[in-house]
Amino acid sequence: MSTEPEPYRLRWAALGLLLTAVFMDMVDTQIVNIALPAIQRDLDAPPSALQWTATGYTLAFALTLITGGRLGDRFGHRALFMLGTAGFGLASLAAGLAPDVTVLLLARVAQGAFAGLMVPQVLAFVHAEFPASEQSKAMGLYGMTFPLGGLAGPLLGGLLTQADLFGWHWRTIFFINVPIALAAVVGAALVMPAPRRTGRGGTDVPGVLVLAAALLAVLYPLVQGRELGWPGWAFLLMAAAVPLLGWFVAMQRGRERNGREPLIRIGMFRDRGMSAGLLVMLIFYCGMGAFFVLTLHLQEGLGYSPLKAALTMLPATVGIVAGNGVGMPLVPRLGRRLPMAGLVLLLAGAVTMSFVVTHFGAGLTPWQLVVPVLLYGAGLGLGASSLMLITLAGAGAGDAGTASGTVNTVVQLGMAAGPATVGTAFFGRLAADGDFAAATRTSLLIGAVLFGVALLACFLLPRRTASAPQQDSLSAVGL
């Protein structure tokens, strides 16, 4: 029998600070979409360059997550969090001051790269500093931050752009990050624990480059493919990711055989929870692309203002909070049944939403969407956090940052693939007959099918995660 060390005294205060930074990142991912028309008018930007202000952030973020996680394992999660947050704040300031679209684009790429250093440290902190008995609660709070930030982004974007504070107009959406980032950096120095370097050896630079190439080969076509009409090279580029990933795996195994620290320890994926959890999460977040289609329908099809569309989505926030609050304490006891329950609710929400959109047509009101949007949020609240906890349960303390970066990268892949696949079906149907309701229904049903596939994939997950009797054995691997 082993005894867990005394938990870090300021862990909850530190978690609150870390989640504030994650919320800032998630808001920033979405907030710019609402302000794009105003940015285009002000900077006289071409549509392609404007599209890259959103795309550049997503790509840079996804490409740096795993590297940021491993650097945190090596140099300490506090140091990497402070570096990432400070860089994010400076890049936000540069974006707000941008005199033209080129500077704005470079600042957005820098924001994404620094966010990729910042975000993995949060899950790693939860994994390393919280005892097994508190992991579910901490993960529940973390899991709420992502969807809440995603929902708050459009709402804040509409409010700040319309308010035109100090005459800054759209620039306010970037300036608001600066004091938040500054407070987070100072707070991290005060409340996060001293660095604990658990990694060994130097950084695997060749591995970083090959993995970045493989991820870029997948992400670039997914993000840009629909805009470009899915040219043949997009599919060839995605196919090239397979040999690149194979090369990366061979490189990592070679480093381990030679006693050198790999970027990703391949043995980590032998854990059933990790490997199956990543698969389920990829399909899960791909299905969430249907929510993206609904916002298009509300604004483009029904003429909702950005603010009205954002308010229509507010019941999802209630569902997310309720789903997390009810579900996360039950993860150790229910195991895979909890994400399965979340996926059932998401299926019900997607099917109900499809019926409501079709039945009410052009007369659809926010009140008629309350129930399906609430179901959607509750399913997301139950499913997302429990999936993360199950997936991370098999990672050791030395792999906490890497595992966190890997999980977040898969989430980004799913969030890019969802709008690409579901959005392609939506725009294809819309081009055929111009019927927004029919196109939205088709996309929502595709999303429901993806949730069904994810539900079946949940049977690959371990039946249960860490329960109270297991805590002594799990303490040996950092849980």
CSV table of C-alpha atoms in Angstrom, one decimal:
chain,number,residue,atom,x,y,z
A,1,MET,CA,0.0,0.0,0.0
A,2,SER,CA,1.4,3.4,-1.0
A,3,THR,CA,0.3,6.7,0.5
A,4,GLU,CA,-0.5,9.7,-1.6
A,5,PRO,CA,1.6,12.8,-0.9
A,6,GLU,CA,0.0,15.8,0.7
A,7,PRO,CA,-1.9,17.7,-2.0
A,8,TYR,CA,-0.7,21.1,-3.0
A,9,ARG,CA,-2.3,23.6,-0.6
A,10,LEU,CA,-3.2,26.3,-3.2
A,11,ARG,CA,-4.4,23.8,-5.9
A,12,TRP,CA,-8.0,25.2,-6.2
A,13,ALA,CA,-6.9,28.8,-6.4
A,14,ALA,CA,-4.3,27.8,-9.0
A,15,LEU,CA,-6.9,25.9,-11.0
A,16,GLY,CA,-9.3,28.9,-11.0
A,17,LEU,CA,-6.5,31.1,-12.4
A,18,LEU,CA,-5.6,28.5,-15.0
A,19,LEU,CA,-9.2,28.1,-16.1
A,20,THR,CA,-9.5,31.8,-16.5
A,21,ALA,CA,-6.7,31.7,-19.1
A,22,VAL,CA,-8.3,28.7,-20.9
A,23,PHE,CA,-11.6,30.5,-21.0
A,24,MET,CA,-9.8,33.5,-22.5
A,25,ASP,CA,-8.3,31.2,-25.2
A,26,MET,CA,-11.7,29.6,-26.0
A,27,VAL,CA,-13.4,33.0,-26.2
A,28,ASP,CA,-10.7,34.2,-28.5
A,29,THR,CA,-11.1,31.2,-30.8
A,30,GLN,CA,-14.7,32.2,-31.5
A,31,ILE,CA,-14.9,35.9,-30.8
A,32,VAL,CA,-13.2,37.0,-34.0
A,33,ASN,CA,-15.8,35.3,-36.3
A,34,ILE,CA,-18.4,37.8,-35.2
A,35,ALA,CA,-16.1,40.8,-35.8
A,36,LEU,CA,-14.9,39.6,-39.3
A,37,PRO,CA,-17.2,41.9,-41.3
A,38,ALA,CA,-16.2,45.0,-39.3
A,39,ILE,CA,-12.5,44.0,-39.6
A,40,GLN,CA,-12.9,43.6,-43.4
A,41,ARG,CA,-14.5,47.1,-43.7
A,42,ASP,CA,-11.9,48.8,-41.5
A,43,LEU,CA,-8.8,47.2,-42.9
A,44,ASP,CA,-10.1,46.8,-46.5
A,45,ALA,CA,-9.1,43.1,-46.3
A,46,PRO,CA,-9.7,40.6,-49.1
A,47,PRO,CA,-12.0,37.6,-48.0
A,48,SER,CA,-9.1,35.1,-48.3
A,49,ALA,CA,-6.8,37.0,-45.9
A,50,LEU,CA,-9.7,37.6,-43.6
A,51,GLN,CA,-10.5,33.8,-43.5
A,52,TRP,CA,-6.9,33.2,-42.4
A,53,THR,CA,-7.3,35.4,-39.3
A,54,ALA,CA,-9.4,32.6,-38.0
A,55,THR,CA,-7.7,29.7,-39.7
A,56,GLY,CA,-4.1,30.8,-38.7
A,57,TYR,CA,-5.0,30.8,-35.0
A,58,THR,CA,-6.5,27.3,-35.2
A,59,LEU,CA,-3.6,25.8,-37.1
A,60,ALA,CA,-0.9,27.4,-34.9
A,61,PHE,CA,-2.7,26.3,-31.8
A,62,ALA,CA,-3.1,22.7,-32.9
A,63,LEU,CA,0.5,22.4,-34.1
A,64,THR,CA,2.0,23.5,-30.8
A,65,LEU,CA,-0.1,21.7,-28.3
A,66,ILE,CA,1.9,18.5,-28.0
A,67,THR,CA,5.2,20.3,-28.1
A,68,GLY,CA,3.9,22.7,-25.4
A,69,GLY,CA,2.9,19.7,-23.2
A,70,ARG,CA,6.2,18.0,-23.5
A,71,LEU,CA,8.1,21.3,-22.8
A,72,GLY,CA,5.9,21.7,-19.7
A,73,ASP,CA,6.9,18.2,-18.6
A,74,ARG,CA,10.6,19.1,-19.0
A,75,PHE,CA,10.8,22.7,-17.8
A,76,GLY,CA,7.9,22.9,-15.4
A,77,HIS,CA,4.2,23.6,-16.0
A,78,ARG,CA,4.3,27.0,-14.2
A,79,ALA,CA,7.1,28.3,-16.4
A,80,LEU,CA,5.4,27.2,-19.7
A,81,PHE,CA,2.1,28.5,-18.6
A,82,MET,CA,3.5,31.9,-17.7
A,83,LEU,CA,5.5,32.1,-21.0
A,84,GLY,CA,2.4,31.1,-23.1
A,85,THR,CA,0.1,33.5,-21.3
A,86,ALA,CA,2.5,36.4,-21.5
A,87,GLY,CA,3.0,35.7,-25.2
A,88,PHE,CA,-0.7,35.4,-25.7
A,89,GLY,CA,-1.3,38.8,-24.1
A,90,LEU,CA,1.4,40.5,-26.2
A,91,ALA,CA,0.1,38.9,-29.4
A,92,SER,CA,-3.4,40.1,-28.5
A,93,LEU,CA,-2.0,43.7,-28.1
A,94,ALA,CA,-0.4,43.4,-31.5
A,95,ALA,CA,-3.7,42.2,-33.0
A,96,GLY,CA,-5.6,45.1,-31.5
A,97,LEU,CA,-3.0,47.6,-32.8
A,98,ALA,CA,-2.7,46.0,-36.3
A,99,PRO,CA,-2.6,48.7,-39.0
A,100,ASP,CA,-3.3,46.2,-41.8
A,101,VAL,CA,-4.5,42.7,-42.3
A,102,THR,CA,-1.0,41.3,-42.7
A,103,VAL,CA,0.0,42.3,-39.1
A,104,LEU,CA,-3.3,41.1,-37.8
A,105,LEU,CA,-2.7,37.7,-39.4
A,106,LEU,CA,0.8,37.4,-38.0
A,107,ALA,CA,-0.5,38.4,-34.5
A,108,ARG,CA,-3.3,35.7,-34.7
A,109,VAL,CA,-0.8,33.0,-35.6
A,110,ALA,CA,1.4,34.1,-32.7
A,111,GLN,CA,-1.7,34.0,-30.4
A,112,GLY,CA,-2.4,30.4,-31.5
A,113,ALA,CA,1.2,29.3,-31.0
A,114,PHE,CA,1.4,30.8,-27.5
A,115,ALA,CA,-2.0,29.3,-26.6
A,116,GLY,CA,-0.5,26.0,-27.6
A,117,LEU,CA,2.1,26.5,-24.9
A,118,MET,CA,-0.4,27.7,-22.3
A,119,VAL,CA,-3.4,25.3,-22.5
A,120,PRO,CA,-1.7,21.9,-22.0
A,121,GLN,CA,-0.3,23.0,-18.7
A,122,VAL,CA,-3.9,23.1,-17.3
A,123,LEU,CA,-4.8,19.5,-17.7
A,124,ALA,CA,-1.2,18.5,-16.7
A,125,PHE,CA,-1.6,20.5,-13.5
A,126,VAL,CA,-4.9,18.8,-12.7
A,127,HIS,CA,-3.3,15.4,-13.4
A,128,ALA,CA,-0.2,16.1,-11.3
A,129,GLU,CA,-1.5,18.1,-8.3
A,130,PHE,CA,-5.0,16.8,-7.5
A,131,PRO,CA,-5.5,13.6,-5.6
A,132,ALA,CA,-7.7,10.9,-7.2
A,133,SER,CA,-10.6,11.8,-4.9
A,134,GLU,CA,-10.7,15.3,-6.4
A,135,GLN,CA,-9.9,14.6,-10.0
A,136,SER,CA,-13.5,14.3,-11.2
A,137,LYS,CA,-14.5,17.7,-9.7
A,138,ALA,CA,-11.5,19.4,-11.1
A,139,MET,CA,-12.0,17.9,-14.5
A,140,GLY,CA,-15.6,18.8,-14.4
A,141,LEU,CA,-14.7,22.5,-14.0
A,142,TYR,CA,-12.1,22.2,-16.8
A,143,GLY,CA,-14.6,20.5,-19.1
A,144,MET,CA,-17.1,23.3,-18.6
A,145,THR,CA,-14.6,25.9,-19.5
A,146,PHE,CA,-14.2,24.8,-23.2
A,147,PRO,CA,-17.9,24.9,-24.2
A,148,LEU,CA,-18.7,27.9,-22.1
A,149,GLY,CA,-15.9,29.8,-23.6
A,150,GLY,CA,-17.0,28.7,-27.1
A,151,LEU,CA,-20.6,29.9,-26.4
A,152,ALA,CA,-19.5,33.1,-24.7
A,153,GLY,CA,-17.2,34.1,-27.7
A,154,PRO,CA,-19.9,35.0,-30.2
A,155,LEU,CA,-21.9,36.8,-27.5
A,156,LEU,CA,-19.0,38.9,-26.3
A,157,GLY,CA,-17.9,39.5,-29.8
A,158,GLY,CA,-21.3,41.0,-30.7
A,159,LEU,CA,-21.5,43.0,-27.5
A,160,LEU,CA,-18.0,44.5,-27.7
A,161,THR,CA,-18.1,45.2,-31.4
A,162,GLN,CA,-21.5,47.0,-31.1
A,163,ALA,CA,-20.5,48.8,-27.9
A,164,ASP,CA,-17.5,50.5,-29.6
A,165,LEU,CA,-15.8,51.2,-26.3
A,166,PHE,CA,-13.4,54.2,-26.4
A,167,GLY,CA,-13.9,54.2,-30.2
A,168,TRP,CA,-11.9,51.0,-30.5
A,169,HIS,CA,-14.7,49.1,-32.3
A,170,TRP,CA,-13.5,45.5,-33.2
A,171,ARG,CA,-10.1,46.1,-31.6
A,172,THR,CA,-11.7,45.8,-28.2
A,173,ILE,CA,-12.0,42.0,-28.6
A,174,PHE,CA,-8.2,41.8,-28.6
A,175,PHE,CA,-7.4,44.5,-26.1
A,176,ILE,CA,-9.6,42.8,-23.5
A,177,ASN,CA,-7.1,39.9,-23.3
A,178,VAL,CA,-4.2,42.1,-22.3
A,179,PRO,CA,-5.2,42.8,-18.6
A,180,ILE,CA,-6.5,39.2,-18.2
A,181,ALA,CA,-3.2,37.8,-19.4
A,182,LEU,CA,-1.2,40.1,-17.2
A,183,ALA,CA,-3.3,39.1,-14.1
A,184,ALA,CA,-2.9,35.4,-15.0
A,185,VAL,CA,0.9,35.7,-15.3
A,186,VAL,CA,1.3,37.5,-12.0
A,187,GLY,CA,-1.2,35.1,-10.3
A,188,ALA,CA,0.6,32.0,-11.7
A,189,ALA,CA,3.9,33.2,-10.1
A,190,LEU,CA,2.1,33.5,-6.8
A,191,VAL,CA,-0.2,30.5,-6.6
A,192,MET,CA,1.2,27.8,-8.9
A,193,PRO,CA,3.7,25.3,-7.3
A,194,ALA,CA,7.4,25.5,-7.9
A,195,PRO,CA,8.6,23.8,-11.1
A,196,ARG,CA,8.9,20.0,-11.1
A,197,ARG,CA,10.9,18.9,-14.1
A,198,THR,CA,9.8,15.3,-14.8
A,199,GLY,CA,11.1,15.0,-18.3
A,200,ARG,CA,14.7,14.0,-19.2
A,201,GLY,CA,17.2,14.9,-21.9
A,202,GLY,CA,16.8,17.4,-24.8
A,203,THR,CA,13.9,18.4,-26.9
A,204,ASP,CA,13.2,16.2,-29.9
A,205,VAL,CA,13.4,18.8,-32.6
A,206,PRO,CA,13.2,16.4,-35.5
A,207,GLY,CA,10.2,14.8,-33.9
A,208,VAL,CA,8.5,18.2,-33.5
A,209,LEU,CA,9.0,19.0,-37.2
A,210,VAL,CA,7.7,15.6,-38.5
A,211,LEU,CA,4.7,15.7,-36.2
A,212,ALA,CA,4.0,19.3,-37.1
A,213,ALA,CA,4.1,18.3,-40.8
A,214,ALA,CA,1.8,15.4,-40.2
A,215,LEU,CA,-0.8,17.5,-38.3
A,216,LEU,CA,-0.5,20.3,-40.9
A,217,ALA,CA,-1.2,17.8,-43.7
A,218,VAL,CA,-4.5,16.9,-42.0
A,219,LEU,CA,-5.5,20.3,-40.6
A,220,TYR,CA,-4.8,22.5,-43.5
A,221,PRO,CA,-7.2,20.7,-45.9
A,222,LEU,CA,-9.8,20.3,-43.2
A,223,VAL,CA,-9.8,24.0,-42.4
A,224,GLN,CA,-9.5,25.3,-46.0
A,225,GLY,CA,-10.8,22.4,-48.2
A,226,ARG,CA,-14.5,23.6,-48.3
A,227,GLU,CA,-13.5,27.2,-49.0
A,228,LEU,CA,-11.3,26.0,-52.0
A,229,GLY,CA,-13.9,23.5,-53.3
A,230,TRP,CA,-12.1,20.4,-52.2
A,231,PRO,CA,-9.3,20.2,-54.8
A,232,GLY,CA,-7.6,16.9,-55.4
A,233,TRP,CA,-4.4,18.0,-53.7
A,234,ALA,CA,-6.3,18.4,-50.4
A,235,PHE,CA,-7.0,14.6,-50.3
A,236,LEU,CA,-3.5,13.8,-51.4
A,237,LEU,CA,-2.2,16.0,-48.6
A,238,MET,CA,-4.4,14.3,-46.0
A,239,ALA,CA,-3.2,10.9,-47.3
A,240,ALA,CA,0.4,12.0,-46.9
A,241,ALA,CA,-0.2,12.3,-43.1
A,242,VAL,CA,-0.3,8.5,-42.8
A,243,PRO,CA,3.4,7.9,-43.8
A,244,LEU,CA,4.4,11.0,-41.9
A,245,LEU,CA,2.8,9.6,-38.7
A,246,GLY,CA,4.4,6.3,-39.3
A,247,TRP,CA,7.8,8.0,-39.7
A,248,PHE,CA,7.1,9.9,-36.4
A,249,VAL,CA,6.3,6.7,-34.5
A,250,ALA,CA,9.5,5.0,-35.8
A,251,MET,CA,11.5,8.0,-34.7
A,252,GLN,CA,10.0,8.0,-31.2
A,253,ARG,CA,10.6,4.3,-30.7
A,254,GLY,CA,14.2,4.8,-31.9
A,255,ARG,CA,14.8,7.5,-29.3
A,256,GLU,CA,13.4,5.3,-26.5
A,257,ARG,CA,15.6,2.4,-27.6
A,258,ASN,CA,18.6,4.7,-27.4
A,259,GLY,CA,17.7,5.9,-24.0
A,260,ARG,CA,16.7,9.4,-25.2
A,261,GLU,CA,13.5,11.2,-24.2
A,262,PRO,CA,10.9,11.0,-27.0
A,263,LEU,CA,8.4,13.8,-27.7
A,264,ILE,CA,5.6,11.3,-27.2
A,265,ARG,CA,6.2,8.0,-25.4
A,266,ILE,CA,4.5,5.5,-27.8
A,267,GLY,CA,3.9,3.1,-24.9
A,268,MET,CA,1.4,5.6,-23.5
A,269,PHE,CA,-1.1,4.5,-26.2
A,270,ARG,CA,-1.0,0.9,-25.0
A,271,ASP,CA,-3.4,2.0,-22.3
A,272,ARG,CA,-6.9,1.1,-23.4
A,273,GLY,CA,-8.4,4.3,-21.9
A,274,MET,CA,-5.9,6.5,-23.7
A,275,SER,CA,-6.1,4.9,-27.2
A,276,ALA,CA,-9.9,4.3,-27.2
A,277,GLY,CA,-10.6,7.6,-25.5
A,278,LEU,CA,-8.8,9.5,-28.2
A,279,LEU,CA,-10.8,7.7,-30.9
A,280,VAL,CA,-14.1,8.5,-29.2
A,281,MET,CA,-13.2,12.1,-28.6
A,282,LEU,CA,-12.2,12.6,-32.3
A,283,ILE,CA,-15.7,11.3,-33.5
A,284,PHE,CA,-17.5,13.1,-30.6
A,285,TYR,CA,-16.1,16.6,-31.5
A,286,CYS,CA,-16.5,15.9,-35.2
A,287,GLY,CA,-20.2,15.5,-34.6
A,288,MET,CA,-20.3,18.9,-32.8
A,289,GLY,CA,-19.9,20.5,-36.3
A,290,ALA,CA,-23.7,20.3,-36.5
A,291,PHE,CA,-23.9,23.1,-33.9
A,292,PHE,CA,-21.8,25.2,-36.2
A,293,VAL,CA,-24.4,24.7,-39.0
A,294,LEU,CA,-27.2,25.7,-36.7
A,295,THR,CA,-25.6,29.1,-36.1
A,296,LEU,CA,-25.3,29.6,-39.9
A,297,HIS,CA,-29.0,28.7,-40.3
A,298,LEU,CA,-30.1,31.2,-37.6
A,299,GLN,CA,-28.0,34.1,-39.0
A,300,GLU,CA,-27.9,33.5,-42.8
A,301,GLY,CA,-31.2,31.6,-43.2
A,302,LEU,CA,-33.5,33.3,-40.7
A,303,GLY,CA,-31.8,36.7,-40.4
A,304,TYR,CA,-31.0,36.6,-36.7
A,305,SER,CA,-28.4,39.2,-35.5
A,306,PRO,CA,-25.2,37.7,-34.0
A,307,LEU,CA,-26.4,38.7,-30.6
A,308,LYS,CA,-29.8,37.1,-31.0
A,309,ALA,CA,-28.2,33.9,-32.3
A,310,ALA,CA,-25.8,33.8,-29.4
A,311,LEU,CA,-28.7,34.3,-26.9
A,312,THR,CA,-30.6,31.4,-28.7
A,313,MET,CA,-27.6,29.2,-27.7
A,314,LEU,CA,-27.7,30.2,-24.0
A,315,PRO,CA,-29.8,27.1,-22.9
A,316,ALA,CA,-26.8,25.0,-24.0
A,317,THR,CA,-24.8,26.8,-21.2
A,318,VAL,CA,-27.4,25.6,-18.6
A,319,GLY,CA,-27.2,22.1,-20.0
A,320,ILE,CA,-23.4,22.1,-19.9
A,321,VAL,CA,-23.3,23.2,-16.2
A,322,ALA,CA,-26.0,20.8,-15.2
A,323,GLY,CA,-24.4,17.9,-17.1
A,324,ASN,CA,-21.0,18.5,-15.5
A,325,GLY,CA,-22.4,19.0,-12.0
A,326,VAL,CA,-24.5,15.8,-12.1
A,327,GLY,CA,-22.1,13.6,-14.1
A,328,MET,CA,-18.5,14.2,-13.0
A,329,PRO,CA,-18.8,12.9,-9.4
A,330,LEU,CA,-20.2,9.7,-10.9
A,331,VAL,CA,-17.3,9.1,-13.3
A,332,PRO,CA,-15.4,6.7,-11.0
A,333,ARG,CA,-18.5,4.6,-10.5
A,334,LEU,CA,-20.1,4.7,-13.9
A,335,GLY,CA,-17.0,4.8,-16.1
A,336,ARG,CA,-17.8,4.6,-19.8
A,337,ARG,CA,-21.6,4.7,-19.2
A,338,LEU,CA,-21.3,8.4,-18.5
A,339,PRO,CA,-20.0,9.5,-21.9
A,340,MET,CA,-22.4,7.0,-23.4
A,341,ALA,CA,-25.3,8.8,-21.6
A,342,GLY,CA,-23.9,12.1,-22.9
A,343,LEU,CA,-23.9,10.8,-26.4
A,344,VAL,CA,-27.5,9.6,-26.1
A,345,LEU,CA,-28.5,13.1,-25.1
A,346,LEU,CA,-26.6,14.6,-28.0
A,347,LEU,CA,-28.3,12.2,-30.3
A,348,ALA,CA,-31.7,13.2,-28.9
A,349,GLY,CA,-30.8,16.9,-29.2
A,350,ALA,CA,-29.7,16.6,-32.8
A,351,VAL,CA,-32.8,14.6,-33.9
A,352,THR,CA,-35.1,16.9,-32.0
A,353,MET,CA,-33.4,20.0,-33.4
A,354,SER,CA,-33.7,18.6,-36.9
A,355,PHE,CA,-37.4,18.1,-36.5
A,356,VAL,CA,-38.0,21.6,-35.0
A,357,VAL,CA,-36.0,23.3,-37.8
A,358,THR,CA,-37.9,21.5,-40.5
A,359,HIS,CA,-41.4,21.8,-38.9
A,360,PHE,CA,-41.3,25.5,-38.1
A,361,GLY,CA,-39.2,26.6,-41.1
A,362,ALA,CA,-38.9,30.3,-41.6
A,363,GLY,CA,-41.1,30.9,-38.5
A,364,LEU,CA,-38.6,29.3,-36.1
A,365,THR,CA,-38.2,31.2,-32.9
A,366,PRO,CA,-35.6,30.9,-30.1
A,367,TRP,CA,-38.2,29.5,-27.7
A,368,GLN,CA,-38.8,26.5,-30.0
A,369,LEU,CA,-35.2,25.6,-29.9
A,370,VAL,CA,-34.9,25.7,-26.1
A,371,VAL,CA,-35.4,21.9,-25.5
A,372,PRO,CA,-33.1,20.6,-28.2
A,373,VAL,CA,-30.4,23.1,-27.4
A,374,LEU,CA,-30.6,22.3,-23.7
A,375,LEU,CA,-30.3,18.5,-24.6
A,376,TYR,CA,-27.3,19.3,-26.7
A,377,GLY,CA,-25.6,21.2,-23.9
A,378,ALA,CA,-26.4,18.5,-21.3
A,379,GLY,CA,-24.9,15.8,-23.6
A,380,LEU,CA,-21.8,17.9,-24.0
A,381,GLY,CA,-21.5,18.5,-20.3
A,382,LEU,CA,-21.9,14.8,-19.5
A,383,GLY,CA,-19.7,13.6,-22.3
A,384,ALA,CA,-16.7,15.9,-22.8
A,385,SER,CA,-15.3,16.0,-19.3
A,386,SER,CA,-15.8,12.4,-18.6
A,387,LEU,CA,-14.1,11.4,-21.8
A,388,MET,CA,-11.1,13.6,-20.9
A,389,LEU,CA,-10.9,12.0,-17.5
A,390,ILE,CA,-11.1,8.4,-18.8
A,391,THR,CA,-8.5,9.2,-21.5
A,392,LEU,CA,-6.0,10.7,-19.2
A,393,ALA,CA,-6.4,8.1,-16.4
A,394,GLY,CA,-3.6,5.9,-17.8
A,395,ALA,CA,-0.9,8.5,-18.3
A,396,GLY,CA,1.9,8.7,-15.8
A,397,ALA,CA,3.1,11.9,-14.1
A,398,GLY,CA,6.0,12.3,-16.4
A,399,ASP,CA,3.6,12.2,-19.4
A,400,ALA,CA,1.0,14.5,-18.0
A,401,GLY,CA,1.8,17.4,-20.2
A,402,THR,CA,2.2,15.3,-23.3
A,403,ALA,CA,-1.0,13.5,-22.7
A,404,SER,CA,-2.8,16.8,-22.2
A,405,GLY,CA,-1.3,18.2,-25.4
A,406,THR,CA,-2.4,15.0,-27.3
A,407,VAL,CA,-5.9,15.2,-25.9
A,408,ASN,CA,-6.3,18.8,-26.9
A,409,THR,CA,-4.8,18.2,-30.3
A,410,VAL,CA,-7.4,15.5,-31.0
A,411,VAL,CA,-10.1,17.9,-29.8
A,412,GLN,CA,-8.8,20.5,-32.3
A,413,LEU,CA,-8.7,17.9,-35.1
A,414,GLY,CA,-12.3,17.0,-34.4
A,415,MET,CA,-13.4,20.6,-34.2
A,416,ALA,CA,-11.8,21.2,-37.6
A,417,ALA,CA,-13.1,18.0,-39.2
A,418,GLY,CA,-16.7,18.6,-37.9
A,419,PRO,CA,-17.4,21.9,-39.8
A,420,ALA,CA,-15.4,20.6,-42.8
A,421,THR,CA,-17.6,17.4,-43.2
A,422,VAL,CA,-20.9,18.6,-41.9
A,423,GLY,CA,-20.4,22.0,-43.4
A,424,THR,CA,-19.7,20.5,-46.8
A,425,ALA,CA,-23.0,18.6,-46.7
A,426,PHE,CA,-24.8,21.8,-45.6
A,427,PHE,CA,-23.4,24.0,-48.4
A,428,GLY,CA,-23.8,21.3,-51.0
A,429,ARG,CA,-27.5,20.9,-50.2
A,430,LEU,CA,-27.9,24.7,-50.0
A,431,ALA,CA,-26.4,25.1,-53.4
A,432,ALA,CA,-28.7,22.5,-54.9
A,433,ASP,CA,-32.0,24.0,-53.9
A,434,GLY,CA,-31.4,27.1,-51.7
A,435,ASP,CA,-33.4,25.6,-48.8
A,436,PHE,CA,-31.7,26.5,-45.5
A,437,ALA,CA,-34.0,24.4,-43.4
A,438,ALA,CA,-33.4,21.3,-45.5
A,439,ALA,CA,-29.7,21.8,-45.6
A,440,THR,CA,-29.6,22.3,-41.8
A,441,ARG,CA,-31.7,19.1,-41.3
A,442,THR,CA,-29.3,17.1,-43.5
A,443,SER,CA,-26.3,18.4,-41.5
A,444,LEU,CA,-27.9,17.7,-38.1
A,445,LEU,CA,-28.7,14.2,-39.1
A,446,ILE,CA,-25.1,13.6,-40.2
A,447,GLY,CA,-24.1,14.9,-36.8
A,448,ALA,CA,-26.5,12.4,-35.2
A,449,VAL,CA,-24.9,9.6,-37.2
A,450,LEU,CA,-21.5,10.6,-35.9
A,451,PHE,CA,-22.8,10.6,-32.4
A,452,GLY,CA,-24.1,7.1,-33.0
A,453,VAL,CA,-20.7,5.9,-34.2
A,454,ALA,CA,-19.1,7.5,-31.1
A,455,LEU,CA,-21.6,5.8,-28.9
A,456,LEU,CA,-20.7,2.4,-30.4
A,457,ALA,CA,-17.0,3.2,-30.0
A,458,CYS,CA,-17.5,3.8,-26.3
A,459,PHE,CA,-17.7,0.0,-25.9
A,460,LEU,CA,-13.9,0.1,-26.5
A,461,LEU,CA,-13.4,2.2,-23.4
A,462,PRO,CA,-12.6,0.5,-20.0
A,463,ARG,CA,-15.7,-0.2,-18.0
A,464,ARG,CA,-14.6,1.9,-15.1
A,465,THR,CA,-12.0,4.5,-14.2
A,466,ALA,CA,-10.3,5.3,-10.9
A,467,SER,CA,-12.6,4.5,-8.0
A,468,ALA,CA,-12.0,4.9,-4.3
A,469,PRO,CA,-10.5,1.4,-3.7
A,470,GLN,CA,-8.1,1.9,-6.6
A,471,GLN,CA,-6.6,5.2,-5.4
A,472,ASP,CA,-3.5,3.6,-3.9
A,473,SER,CA,-2.5,1.9,-7.1
A,474,LEU,CA,-3.2,4.9,-9.2
A,475,SER,CA,-1.1,7.2,-7.0
A,476,ALA,CA,1.9,5.4,-8.4
A,477,VAL,CA,1.2,6.8,-11.9
A,478,GLY,CA,0.4,10.3,-10.8
A,479,LEU,CA,-3.3,10.1,-10.3
